[in-house]
CSV table of C-alpha atoms in Angstrom, one decimal:
chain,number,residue,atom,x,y,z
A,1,UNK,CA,-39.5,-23.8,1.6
A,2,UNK,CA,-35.3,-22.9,1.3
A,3,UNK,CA,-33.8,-25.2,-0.5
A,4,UNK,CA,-30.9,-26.6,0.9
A,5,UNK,CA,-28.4,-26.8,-2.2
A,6,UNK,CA,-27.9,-24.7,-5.3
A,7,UNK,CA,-29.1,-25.8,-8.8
A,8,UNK,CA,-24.8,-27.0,-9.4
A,9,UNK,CA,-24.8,-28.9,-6.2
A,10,UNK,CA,-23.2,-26.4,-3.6
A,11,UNK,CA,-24.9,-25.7,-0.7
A,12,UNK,CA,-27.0,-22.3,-0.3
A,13,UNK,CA,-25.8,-20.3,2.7
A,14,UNK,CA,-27.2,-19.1,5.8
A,15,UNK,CA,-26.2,-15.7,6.6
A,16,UNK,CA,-24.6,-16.1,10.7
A,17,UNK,CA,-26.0,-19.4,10.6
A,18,UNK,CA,-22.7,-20.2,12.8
A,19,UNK,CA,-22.9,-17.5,14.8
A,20,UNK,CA,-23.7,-18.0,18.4
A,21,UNK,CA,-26.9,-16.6,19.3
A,22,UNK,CA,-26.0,-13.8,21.4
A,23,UNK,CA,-23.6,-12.5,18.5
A,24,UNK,CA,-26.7,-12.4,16.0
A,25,UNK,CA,-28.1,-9.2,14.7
A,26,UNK,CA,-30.8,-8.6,12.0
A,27,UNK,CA,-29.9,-5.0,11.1
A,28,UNK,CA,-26.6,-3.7,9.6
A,29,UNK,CA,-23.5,-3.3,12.5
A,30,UNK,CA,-23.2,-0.4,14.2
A,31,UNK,CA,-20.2,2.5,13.7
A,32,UNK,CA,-17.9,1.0,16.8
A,33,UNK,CA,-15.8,4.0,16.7
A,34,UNK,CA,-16.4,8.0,15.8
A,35,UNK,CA,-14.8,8.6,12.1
A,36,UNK,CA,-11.4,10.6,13.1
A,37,UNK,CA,-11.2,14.5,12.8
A,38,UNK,CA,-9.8,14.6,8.8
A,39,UNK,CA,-6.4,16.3,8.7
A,40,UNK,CA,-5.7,19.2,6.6
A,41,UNK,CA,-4.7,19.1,3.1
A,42,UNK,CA,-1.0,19.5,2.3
A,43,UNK,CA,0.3,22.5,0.6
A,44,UNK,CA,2.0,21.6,-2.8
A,45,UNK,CA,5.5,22.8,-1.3
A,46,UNK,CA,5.0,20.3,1.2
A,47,UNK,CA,3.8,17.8,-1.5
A,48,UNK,CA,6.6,18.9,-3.8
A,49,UNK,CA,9.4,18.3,-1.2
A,50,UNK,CA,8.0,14.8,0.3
A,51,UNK,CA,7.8,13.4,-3.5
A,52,UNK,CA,11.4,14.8,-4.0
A,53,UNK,CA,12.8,13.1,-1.0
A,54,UNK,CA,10.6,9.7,-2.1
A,55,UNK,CA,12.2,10.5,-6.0
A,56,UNK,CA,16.0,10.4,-4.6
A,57,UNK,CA,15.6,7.8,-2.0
A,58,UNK,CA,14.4,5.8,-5.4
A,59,UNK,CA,17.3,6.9,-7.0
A,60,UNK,CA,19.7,6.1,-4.4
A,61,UNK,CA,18.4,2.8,-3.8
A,62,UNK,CA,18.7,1.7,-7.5
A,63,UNK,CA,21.9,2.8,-7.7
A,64,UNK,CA,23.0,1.2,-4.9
A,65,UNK,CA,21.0,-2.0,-6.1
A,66,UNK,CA,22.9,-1.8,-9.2
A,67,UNK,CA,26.3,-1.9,-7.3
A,68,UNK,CA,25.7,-4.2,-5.3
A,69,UNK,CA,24.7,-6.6,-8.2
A,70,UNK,CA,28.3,-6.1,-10.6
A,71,UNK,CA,30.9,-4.2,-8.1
A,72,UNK,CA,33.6,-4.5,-10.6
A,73,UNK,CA,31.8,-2.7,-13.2
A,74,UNK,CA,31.7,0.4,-10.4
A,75,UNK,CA,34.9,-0.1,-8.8
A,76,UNK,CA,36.9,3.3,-9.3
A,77,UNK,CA,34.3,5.0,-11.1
A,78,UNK,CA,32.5,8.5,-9.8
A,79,UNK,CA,29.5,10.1,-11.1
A,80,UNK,CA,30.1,13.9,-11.3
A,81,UNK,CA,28.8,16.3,-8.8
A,82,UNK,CA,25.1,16.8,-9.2
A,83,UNK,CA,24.5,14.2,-11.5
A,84,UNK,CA,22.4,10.9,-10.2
A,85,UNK,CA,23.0,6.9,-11.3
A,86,UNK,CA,20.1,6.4,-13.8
């Protein structure tokens, strides 16, 4: 005989206990959709260059984060060609 509360008091559940009947199933759901085909992997050029772009968007973001934050500190200030805001 179930009993109808735990040994601390809560009550035991009562797996889709308050389902209605017609959504009830014994056995484990079925797949509703077929898995997608898997795309193929990336070539590390590819990888290389999406990180890169990722790495200075970072950058730029930051930087502009930073100037944003203290615009006097910036104001008539240029970081030399090639060189990033760290």
């Amino acid at each position: 005989m179930p009993q109808d509360s735990t040994p601390s008091g809560l009550p035991v559940r009562v797996p889709q206990a308050g389902l209605a009947p017609a959504l009830r199933t014994d056995g484990p759901p079925a797949a509703a959709r077929p898995e997608p085909a898997a795309e193929p992997p990336r070539s590390p050029a590819e990888v290389r260059r999406i990180m890169g772009s990722y790495q200075r968007g970072t950058r730029l973001g930051r930087s502009a984060a930073r100037r944003a934050a203290d615009p006097g500190r910036f104001q008539g200030t240029t970081t030399p060609e090639g060189e990033d805001d760290q």
